[in-house]
Coordinates of C-alpha atoms and ligand atoms in Angstrom, one line a residue:
M1 CA -0.1 0.0 0.5
V2 CA 1.3 3.5 -1.0
S3 CA 1.5 5.9 2.0
H4 CA -1.6 7.7 0.7
D5 CA -3.8 5.8 1.4
I6 CA -2.8 4.7 4.5
P7 CA -4.6 6.5 7.4
S8 CA -3.0 7.3 10.6
D9 CA -3.1 9.2 13.7
I10 CA 0.6 10.4 14.0
V11 CA 0.5 12.1 17.4
I12 CA 3.8 14.5 18.6
F13 CA 5.2 14.4 21.6
G14 CA 6.5 17.6 22.7
A15 CA 5.0 19.6 19.3
L16 CA 6.0 22.7 20.3
G17 CA 9.3 22.5 20.6
D18 CA 12.1 23.1 18.3
L19 CA 12.3 20.1 16.5
A20 CA 8.1 19.2 16.7
Q21 CA 8.5 22.8 15.1
R22 CA 11.0 23.5 13.0
K23 CA 11.2 19.4 11.4
L24 CA 8.5 17.3 11.9
I25 CA 6.4 19.5 11.4
P26 CA 7.3 21.3 8.0
S27 CA 8.6 17.7 6.7
L28 CA 4.8 16.5 7.6
Y29 CA 3.9 19.7 5.3
H30 CA 5.9 18.6 2.7
L31 CA 4.7 15.5 2.7
E32 CA 1.0 16.5 2.4
N33 CA 1.9 19.0 -0.3
A34 CA 3.0 15.9 -2.5
G35 CA 0.4 13.9 -2.2
L36 CA 1.8 11.8 0.3
L37 CA -0.5 12.4 3.0
C38 CA -3.5 9.9 3.7
K39 CA -6.9 12.2 3.3
E40 CA -8.2 10.9 6.4
S41 CA -5.0 11.8 9.0
R42 CA -4.1 13.9 11.6
I43 CA -1.6 15.0 13.3
I44 CA -2.3 15.8 17.3
G45 CA 0.0 17.7 18.6
V46 CA 1.3 16.5 22.5
A47 CA 2.4 19.1 24.6
R48 CA 2.1 20.4 28.1
T49 CA 1.3 24.1 27.5
D50 CA -2.7 25.3 27.5
M51 CA -3.4 26.1 24.4
D52 CA -6.0 24.7 21.8
T53 CA -6.4 23.2 18.1
A54 CA -7.0 26.8 16.3
G55 CA -3.9 27.8 18.8
F56 CA -1.8 24.8 17.1
R57 CA -2.6 25.4 14.0
E58 CA -1.7 28.7 14.0
Q59 CA 1.9 28.1 15.6
C60 CA 2.5 25.7 13.1
K61 CA 1.3 28.2 11.0
S62 CA 3.8 30.6 12.3
S63 CA 6.4 27.7 11.7
L64 CA 5.8 26.4 8.2
A65 CA 6.5 30.6 7.0
T66 CA 9.4 30.3 8.7
F67 CA 11.1 27.1 7.6
V68 CA 10.0 26.3 4.4
K69 CA 10.6 28.6 1.6
A70 CA 7.5 30.7 0.2
E71 CA 7.7 28.6 -3.4
E72 CA 7.7 25.6 -1.8
L73 CA 4.2 26.9 0.3
D74 CA 1.1 26.0 -2.1
P75 CA -2.0 28.2 0.5
T76 CA -4.4 25.1 -0.4
N77 CA -2.6 22.5 0.6
Q78 CA -1.5 24.3 3.4
D79 CA -4.6 25.0 4.4
I80 CA -5.8 21.3 4.1
F81 CA -1.9 20.6 6.1
L82 CA -3.4 22.8 8.2
D83 CA -6.8 21.4 9.0
K84 CA -5.3 17.8 10.3
L85 CA -3.8 19.3 13.1
V86 CA -5.6 18.9 16.7
Y87 CA -3.8 19.9 19.9
S88 CA -4.3 17.6 23.0
Q89 CA -2.9 19.4 26.6
V90 CA -0.9 16.5 28.8
D91 CA 1.2 16.9 31.4
F92 CA 3.7 13.8 30.6
G93 CA 4.0 12.4 33.6
T94 CA 0.4 12.9 34.5
T95 CA -2.0 9.6 33.9
E96 CA -5.0 11.2 34.1
Q97 CA -4.7 14.1 31.2
Y98 CA -4.4 11.3 29.1
Q99 CA -7.5 11.0 28.4
G100 CA -8.2 13.8 26.1
L101 CA -6.0 12.3 23.8
K102 CA -7.7 8.5 24.5
S103 CA -10.7 10.1 23.8
T104 CA -9.5 12.4 20.7
L105 CA -7.7 8.7 19.4
D106 CA -10.8 6.9 19.4
E107 CA -12.8 9.1 17.4
Q108 CA -11.0 7.1 15.0
L109 CA -10.5 3.7 15.5
E110 CA -10.2 2.3 11.4
R111 CA -6.2 3.5 11.1
T112 CA -2.2 3.4 12.0
R113 CA -1.4 5.2 15.6
I114 CA 1.8 6.6 15.6
F115 CA 3.5 8.2 18.9
Y116 CA 6.2 10.5 17.5
F117 CA 8.5 11.7 20.9
A118 CA 9.8 14.5 19.8
T119 CA 11.1 15.1 23.9
A120 CA 13.7 14.0 26.1
A121 CA 14.2 10.7 26.6
S122 CA 13.8 10.2 30.1
L123 CA 9.9 10.8 29.4
Y124 CA 9.9 7.9 26.9
G125 CA 9.5 5.1 29.5
I126 CA 6.7 7.2 31.6
I127 CA 4.9 7.8 27.9
C128 CA 5.4 3.9 27.3
K129 CA 3.3 3.5 30.3
N130 CA 1.0 6.3 30.5
L131 CA -0.4 5.8 27.4
T132 CA -0.4 1.7 27.9
E133 CA -2.6 2.3 30.7
T134 CA -5.2 4.6 29.2
G135 CA -5.4 2.3 26.9
C136 CA -4.5 3.8 23.4
I137 CA -1.5 1.8 22.3
E138 CA -3.0 -0.5 20.4
E139 CA -1.1 -3.8 18.1
S140 CA -0.5 -2.0 14.9
S141 CA 0.6 1.6 16.7
R142 CA 4.4 2.7 15.4
V143 CA 6.4 4.6 18.9
V144 CA 9.2 6.8 16.6
L145 CA 11.9 7.1 19.5
E146 CA 14.4 10.5 18.5
K147 CA 18.1 10.4 19.8
P148 CA 20.2 10.5 22.3
I149 CA 18.9 7.4 23.5
G150 CA 21.5 8.2 26.1
H151 CA 24.5 8.7 26.8
D152 CA 26.0 5.4 27.8
H153 CA 25.6 1.8 27.0
D154 CA 23.9 1.4 30.7
S155 CA 21.9 4.0 30.1
S156 CA 20.4 3.8 26.9
N157 CA 19.5 0.2 27.6
Q158 CA 17.4 0.8 30.2
I159 CA 16.0 3.8 27.9
N160 CA 15.0 0.9 25.3
D161 CA 14.1 -1.3 28.4
E162 CA 11.0 0.6 29.1
V163 CA 9.8 1.4 26.1
A164 CA 10.7 -2.5 25.6
K165 CA 7.4 -3.1 28.5
Y166 CA 4.8 -1.3 25.3
F167 CA 6.5 -1.8 22.8
E168 CA 7.7 -5.0 20.3
E169 CA 11.0 -4.4 18.8
S170 CA 8.9 -4.7 15.5
Q171 CA 7.1 -1.3 16.2
I172 CA 9.9 0.0 17.5
Y173 CA 11.4 3.4 15.4
R174 CA 15.3 4.7 16.8
I175 CA 15.4 7.4 14.1
D176 CA 19.6 8.5 13.3
H177 CA 18.1 11.6 10.9
Y178 CA 21.4 10.8 8.6
L179 CA 19.5 7.6 7.7
G180 CA 17.2 10.0 6.0
K181 CA 19.6 11.7 4.0
E182 CA 18.9 11.3 0.2
T183 CA 22.9 10.6 -0.9
V184 CA 23.5 8.5 2.5
Q185 CA 20.7 5.9 1.1
N186 CA 21.4 6.0 -2.7
L187 CA 25.3 4.6 -1.2
I188 CA 23.1 1.5 -1.2
A189 CA 23.0 1.6 -4.3
L190 CA 26.0 3.0 -5.1
R191 CA 27.3 -0.5 -3.8
F192 CA 25.2 -3.2 -4.4
A193 CA 23.4 -1.6 -8.3
N194 CA 26.8 -1.2 -9.5
P195 CA 29.6 -4.5 -9.5
I196 CA 31.9 -1.5 -11.4
F197 CA 32.1 -0.5 -7.6
G198 CA 30.9 -4.0 -5.7
A199 CA 33.9 -6.1 -7.2
Q200 CA 36.1 -3.0 -6.1
W201 CA 35.2 -2.9 -2.9
N202 CA 38.2 -4.1 -0.6
Q203 CA 41.1 -4.4 0.9
N204 CA 42.6 -5.3 -2.8
Q205 CA 41.8 -1.7 -4.5
I206 CA 40.6 0.0 -1.5
S207 CA 43.9 2.1 0.6
H208 CA 41.3 3.8 3.1
V209 CA 38.5 5.4 3.9
E210 CA 37.6 9.3 4.9
I211 CA 34.6 10.1 6.4
T212 CA 33.8 14.1 7.0
V213 CA 31.3 15.6 9.0
A214 CA 32.3 19.1 9.4
E215 CA 29.9 21.8 10.2
K216 CA 30.5 25.3 10.9
V217 CA 27.8 26.4 13.4
G218 CA 28.3 26.1 18.1
I219 CA 26.4 24.7 19.9
E220 CA 23.6 27.3 19.1
G221 CA 22.4 28.1 22.8
R222 CA 22.3 25.0 23.9
W223 CA 25.3 24.0 26.3
G224 CA 23.1 21.9 28.9
Y225 CA 22.5 19.4 26.1
F226 CA 26.0 19.6 24.5
D227 CA 28.0 20.2 27.7
K228 CA 26.6 17.2 28.9
A229 CA 26.9 15.5 25.5
G230 CA 30.3 16.4 24.1
Q231 CA 31.2 15.8 19.4
M232 CA 31.5 11.5 20.5
R233 CA 28.3 10.9 21.8
D234 CA 26.4 14.0 19.7
M235 CA 27.1 13.1 16.0
V236 CA 29.8 9.8 16.5
Q237 CA 27.6 7.2 18.3
N238 CA 25.7 7.6 15.5
H239 CA 25.4 9.5 12.5
L240 CA 28.8 8.7 12.1
L241 CA 28.7 5.2 13.0
Q242 CA 26.0 4.9 10.8
L243 CA 28.2 6.0 7.9
L244 CA 30.4 3.8 8.4
C245 CA 28.1 1.1 8.2
L246 CA 26.4 1.5 5.3
T247 CA 30.4 1.8 3.8
A248 CA 32.0 -1.4 5.6
M249 CA 29.0 -3.7 5.5
D250 CA 28.6 -7.2 3.2
P251 CA 26.0 -6.5 1.0
P252 CA 22.4 -7.3 2.5
G253 CA 20.7 -11.6 1.5
D254 CA 18.6 -8.6 0.1
L255 CA 16.3 -5.1 0.6
T256 CA 14.2 -5.5 3.9
A257 CA 15.2 -3.8 7.8
D258 CA 16.5 -6.5 9.6
M259 CA 18.5 -8.3 6.6
I260 CA 20.7 -4.6 6.8
R261 CA 20.4 -3.8 9.9
D262 CA 22.1 -7.3 10.7
E263 CA 25.1 -6.4 8.5
K264 CA 25.8 -3.2 10.1
V265 CA 25.7 -4.7 13.6
K266 CA 28.5 -6.9 12.2
V267 CA 30.2 -4.1 11.7
L268 CA 29.8 -2.8 14.6
K269 CA 31.2 -5.9 16.5
L270 CA 34.1 -6.1 14.1
M271 CA 35.6 -2.5 15.2
K272 CA 39.2 -3.1 16.8
P273 CA 38.4 -1.3 20.0
I274 CA 40.2 1.8 20.9
T275 CA 43.2 1.1 24.0
G276 CA 46.7 1.5 25.2
S277 CA 49.1 3.3 23.2
M278 CA 46.5 3.5 20.3
H279 CA 45.5 6.6 22.4
N280 CA 48.0 8.0 20.8
D281 CA 47.8 8.0 17.4
H282 CA 44.3 5.8 16.6
V283 CA 42.4 9.7 18.5
V284 CA 42.2 13.9 18.7
R285 CA 39.9 15.6 20.6
G286 CA 39.6 18.9 20.4
R287 CA 37.3 22.0 21.4
Y288 CA 37.3 25.2 19.5
T289 CA 39.0 29.0 21.1
K290 CA 37.3 32.1 19.7
G291 CA 38.8 32.3 15.2
M292 CA 37.3 33.3 12.3
I293 CA 33.7 31.3 10.3
D294 CA 32.7 33.4 7.0
G295 CA 34.8 36.8 7.7
K296 CA 33.5 37.1 11.5
Q297 CA 35.2 36.7 14.7
V298 CA 32.8 34.4 16.9
P299 CA 33.3 33.0 20.0
G300 CA 35.3 30.3 21.6
Y301 CA 33.6 27.4 23.5
M302 CA 34.7 27.7 26.0
E303 CA 32.9 31.4 26.1
E304 CA 29.7 31.1 25.0
E305 CA 26.2 31.2 26.9
G306 CA 26.0 29.4 29.6
A307 CA 30.3 28.6 30.5
N308 CA 30.8 26.4 32.9
P309 CA 34.9 26.4 33.7
T310 CA 35.5 23.0 34.3
S311 CA 34.3 21.4 31.2
N312 CA 36.6 19.0 29.5
T313 CA 33.9 18.3 26.9
E314 CA 35.2 18.2 23.0
T315 CA 33.8 19.7 20.0
F316 CA 35.9 17.2 17.3
V317 CA 37.1 14.5 17.7
S318 CA 38.7 12.4 14.6
L319 CA 39.4 8.7 14.6
K320 CA 41.3 6.3 12.8
V321 CA 38.3 3.2 13.1
E322 CA 40.3 -0.8 12.1
I323 CA 38.0 -3.5 11.6
K324 CA 39.0 -7.0 12.2
S325 CA 37.3 -8.3 8.9
W326 CA 39.1 -9.6 5.6
R327 CA 37.4 -6.7 3.4
W328 CA 38.9 -4.3 5.5
A329 CA 42.4 -5.8 6.9
G330 CA 44.8 -3.0 6.2
V331 CA 42.2 -0.2 5.5
P332 CA 41.6 2.5 8.5
F333 CA 38.9 4.0 7.9
Y334 CA 39.5 7.8 9.3
L335 CA 36.8 9.6 10.9
R336 CA 36.5 13.0 11.5
T337 CA 33.3 15.4 13.0
G338 CA 33.5 19.0 14.4
K339 CA 32.2 22.3 15.5
R340 CA 33.2 25.5 13.8
L341 CA 34.6 24.5 11.3
P342 CA 35.6 26.3 7.2
E343 CA 32.7 24.5 6.0
K344 CA 29.5 22.6 6.7
V345 CA 30.2 19.3 4.3
S346 CA 29.1 15.5 4.3
Q347 CA 31.9 12.7 2.6
I348 CA 32.2 9.7 2.5
T349 CA 36.1 9.9 0.2
I350 CA 37.1 6.4 -0.6
H351 CA 40.4 6.1 -1.6
F352 CA 41.6 3.5 -4.3
K353 CA 45.1 1.8 -3.7
K354 CA 47.6 3.4 -6.2
Q355 CA 48.2 2.3 -9.8
A356 CA 50.4 -0.9 -8.8
H357 CA 52.8 -0.2 -12.2
Y358 CA 53.3 2.5 -12.9
I359 CA 54.1 4.7 -16.4
F360 CA 54.3 8.0 -16.3
D361 CA 57.0 10.5 -14.8
E362 CA 57.4 9.8 -11.4
S363 CA 56.7 13.8 -10.5
Q364 CA 53.7 13.3 -10.6
R365 CA 53.0 9.7 -9.4
H366 CA 51.4 11.6 -5.7
L367 CA 47.9 11.9 -8.8
A368 CA 48.1 8.0 -9.2
H369 CA 45.3 7.4 -7.1
N370 CA 41.4 7.1 -8.3
K371 CA 38.7 8.5 -5.3
L372 CA 35.0 8.2 -5.1
I373 CA 33.9 11.1 -3.4
I374 CA 29.9 10.5 -1.5
R375 CA 28.4 13.5 -1.3
L376 CA 25.8 13.9 1.4
Q377 CA 25.5 18.1 2.1
P378 CA 25.1 19.9 0.5
E379 CA 24.8 19.8 -3.1
E380 CA 24.5 15.7 -3.1
G381 CA 25.8 13.9 -5.4
I382 CA 28.7 11.8 -6.8
S383 CA 32.2 12.1 -8.2
L384 CA 34.8 9.6 -8.8
Q385 CA 38.5 12.1 -9.7
I386 CA 40.0 10.2 -12.5
L387 CA 43.1 10.4 -14.5
N388 CA 43.6 11.9 -17.6
K389 CA 46.3 13.3 -19.7
D390 CA 46.2 16.8 -19.9
Q391 CA 45.4 19.0 -23.2
G392 CA 47.2 20.5 -25.7
L393 CA 50.2 20.4 -27.8
G394 CA 53.7 20.8 -26.5
Q395 CA 53.1 18.8 -22.4
G396 CA 53.8 15.6 -23.3
M397 CA 52.5 12.5 -21.1
R398 CA 50.9 15.2 -18.5
L399 CA 48.5 13.7 -16.3
R400 CA 45.7 16.2 -14.5
A401 CA 43.2 14.3 -11.8
G402 CA 39.6 15.4 -13.3
P403 CA 35.9 14.7 -11.9
L404 CA 33.7 12.2 -13.5
K405 CA 30.8 14.3 -11.1
L406 CA 26.9 13.2 -11.4
N407 CA 25.6 16.3 -9.2
F408 CA 21.7 15.0 -8.5
S409 CA 20.3 18.4 -8.9
E410 CA 21.8 18.9 -12.3
T411 CA 21.7 15.7 -13.2
F412 CA 17.8 15.0 -12.0
E413 CA 16.2 18.6 -12.4
K414 CA 13.0 18.6 -11.2
A415 CA 13.8 16.4 -8.3
R416 CA 13.3 18.5 -5.1
I417 CA 15.7 16.7 -2.6
P418 CA 13.3 15.8 0.9
D419 CA 14.9 16.5 3.9
A420 CA 15.2 13.5 6.2
Y421 CA 12.3 13.7 8.3
E422 CA 10.8 13.5 5.4
R423 CA 11.3 10.2 3.8
L424 CA 11.4 8.6 7.6
L425 CA 8.4 10.6 8.3
L426 CA 7.1 8.2 5.2
E427 CA 8.5 5.0 6.3
V428 CA 7.0 4.8 9.5
I429 CA 4.3 5.7 8.0
Q430 CA 4.5 2.5 5.3
G431 CA 5.6 1.2 7.7
N432 CA 9.7 0.0 7.0
Q433 CA 12.4 -0.2 9.5
Y434 CA 15.5 -0.8 7.4
L435 CA 16.1 3.5 7.8
F436 CA 15.7 2.8 12.1
V437 CA 17.8 1.8 13.9
R438 CA 18.2 -2.0 15.1
R439 CA 18.3 -2.3 19.5
D440 CA 21.6 -4.3 19.5
E441 CA 23.4 -1.4 16.9
I442 CA 22.7 1.3 19.1
E443 CA 24.0 -0.8 22.6
Y444 CA 27.1 -2.9 19.9
A445 CA 27.7 1.8 19.4
W446 CA 27.4 2.6 22.5
K447 CA 29.8 -0.1 23.8
W448 CA 32.4 0.4 21.1
C449 CA 32.2 4.3 22.1
D450 CA 32.7 3.7 25.8
Q451 CA 35.7 2.3 26.0
L452 CA 36.9 6.0 25.1
L453 CA 34.6 8.0 26.3
E454 CA 36.0 6.0 30.0
H455 CA 39.2 7.0 29.8
W456 CA 38.6 10.1 28.8
D457 CA 36.8 10.6 31.7
K458 CA 39.6 9.1 33.5
E459 CA 42.9 10.9 32.3
N460 CA 40.2 13.7 32.7
T461 CA 42.4 16.1 30.4
P462 CA 41.2 18.7 28.0
P463 CA 40.7 19.0 24.5
L464 CA 43.6 20.4 22.2
P465 CA 42.9 23.3 21.3
Y466 CA 42.0 24.9 17.8
A467 CA 41.0 28.3 16.0
A468 CA 37.0 28.1 14.4
G469 CA 37.3 28.6 11.5
S470 CA 40.4 26.2 11.3
W471 CA 39.3 22.3 9.9
G472 CA 40.9 21.5 13.9
P473 CA 43.2 20.1 16.1
K474 CA 47.2 20.4 14.4
A475 CA 47.5 16.1 15.5
S476 CA 44.3 15.5 13.1
D477 CA 45.9 16.7 10.6
L478 CA 49.4 15.0 11.6
M479 CA 47.1 11.3 12.7
V480 CA 46.9 10.5 8.6
M481 CA 49.7 12.3 7.7
K482 CA 51.7 9.3 9.8
D483 CA 50.3 6.6 8.5
G484 CA 51.6 8.7 4.7
R485 CA 48.0 10.1 4.3
S486 CA 46.1 13.5 4.3
W487 CA 42.6 14.6 4.5
H488 CA 41.0 14.5 1.1
E489 CA 40.9 19.1 0.0
D490 CA 38.3 19.2 -2.3
Q491 CA 35.5 20.0 0.7
Ligands
NDP501 N1 16.1 20.8 18.7 C1 16.5 19.4 17.5 O1 17.3 19.4 16.4 C2 17.4 17.7 17.7 C3 16.0 17.9 18.8 N2 16.1 16.2 19.1 C4 15.8 15.6 20.6 O2 14.6 14.9 20.3 C5 14.0 15.7 21.1 C6 13.2 17.3 22.0 O3 14.3 18.0 21.4 P1 13.7 19.6 20.7 O4 12.0 19.7 20.2 O5 14.7 21.0 20.9 O6 13.6 20.7 22.6 P2 12.0 21.4 22.9 O7 12.5 21.3 24.5 O8 12.3 22.7 22.4 O9 11.1 21.0 23.5 C7 10.3 19.5 23.9 C8 8.9 20.0 23.8 O10 8.5 18.6 24.5 C9 7.9 19.5 26.0 N3 7.5 18.8 27.3 C10 8.3 18.4 27.7 N4 8.1 18.5 29.5 C11 6.9 17.5 29.9 C12 6.2 17.2 30.3 N5 6.6 16.9 31.0 N6 5.0 17.1 29.6 C13 4.0 17.8 28.6 N7 5.5 18.6 27.8 C14 6.3 18.2 28.5 C15 7.5 20.5 25.2 O11 6.1 21.0 26.0 P3 5.4 22.7 25.9 O12 5.7 23.2 24.9 O13 4.2 22.2 26.5 O14 7.2 23.1 27.3 C16 8.2 20.7 24.6 O15 7.1 21.0 23.6 C17 15.1 15.7 22.4 O16 15.4 14.8 23.0 C18 16.1 16.2 21.3 O17 17.1 15.2 21.7 C19 17.6 15.6 17.8 C20 17.8 16.0 17.2 C21 17.5 17.7 16.9
LIG502 O1 21.9 15.4 16.0 C1 23.0 16.0 15.4 O2 23.3 16.8 13.8 C2 23.1 17.7 13.7 C3 24.0 18.0 12.2 O3 22.8 17.7 11.2 P1 23.0 18.2 10.3 O4 21.8 17.3 9.1 O5 22.5 19.3 10.1 O6 24.3 17.8 9.6 C4 24.3 18.9 14.7 O7 24.6 20.1 15.1 C5 23.1 18.3 16.2 O8 24.4 18.6 17.2 C6 22.7 16.6 16.4 O9 22.5 16.5 17.4

């Protein structure tokens, strides 16, 4: 069944919060605008603020005006969408307050109930309990959990245990919004639909892999959240490890959720822990100091509003990850992510091995390897760096590296690239779990990160400084230089 035939009640817990207003409501509008929401579906906003449905519709209308491009805001579809919105005031911790929500849900019985928890993970357990006690959950219901689920393996287990008392794993959709990005999914198509790449995807042909997720923004007034998390928990434990898994996994038997997730789990299990002396050359932890972004002076992390002078939190991590498998023996995965870097860019670069039998001018030997660059954002696309003969007379056989390029927006002109949340919401409505994270993935990811986090806690040393607007501490460059490599420069 396609999504516009599936009537659902999408209940957003935390409907007045930043995530709901900035991402979820606009994404649901885009689904409506694309004809992908069923006529009968409703979006039920739940929060503790005293408000009625008319007020909620006003609030959402104003968020659409802010977060949807004017040319994408169709007045007719916007009205149809706003008519689907209903508000229910509930204090999540108070069972009796769920009665209103229950009555709203019971007005329409023949539909899938989707409970989206866009609120703190510490509330997930109590919301599930109250939904159950008031009879809101049905066998066909689904629950969507936002990240972060816990701050380490044990706390994440606790939250997952709470939710598991009320929902089966097949009903649980754990969000990692990177899995909803167009190019991330294209990685699956690229690897498994093109034999030309599939056959090369191993230690025989690949020398190393680089995953960079760089942000220009700082912590955007989120000191309270970010200082407890740091870049390792905020970005590595989830987004970067997911990208690593999709890049490194073996071909799944088919495209079903569990086949894909089984392969991702295998990668997580095979990641070598970073222990002992490996801490010296496999990991760099940094924190931005003041610097320049887009020609403007920005404060350092410790000068941000609300800063705690004793903080040891990192805003940058780079890692050299080894995977203990035949496919990846001797092929390091270099991961790098940070705030206040010079550009917003997320990309995976596959560095192929150099030509073994080399017949060209020695001075050009450094050019002699192919790179496949998979750009997730901005300007989603794929390019393969190949070597050509430089054009013209009198040059001799000079080589020149140039890209074979596929830019999604230029090649597939008409297609609008949807926001990750649009795709993920659509998949929940359709009941497809393949873009969501299974419980064991989270557990293995946390286990791998915990060993590093515990080491940092024990050491209690401040992260290395880097100026805002630079590519992180010098030690990050040195880490790859020691292996005779450098980070891919054409960011
Ligand atoms: N913001 C973002 O970009 C992202 C957020 N997340 C995660 O999503 C979740 C929500 O984040 P965010 O939207 O930023 O948070 P906000 O603080 O902006 O919003 C929280 C929402 O939860 C509601 N709420 C909180 N406590 C209660 C309660 N006891 N009873 C009823 N309602 C309650 C608030 O209601 P009211 O408004 O009525 O007070 C509000 O609508 C968090 O887990 C966050 O980590 C994940 C990725 C990105
Ligand atoms: O989950 C998070 O992701 C954003 C970056 O997401 P992107 O889609 O803009 O690349 C990050 O800023 C935030 O700190 C983190 O919680």
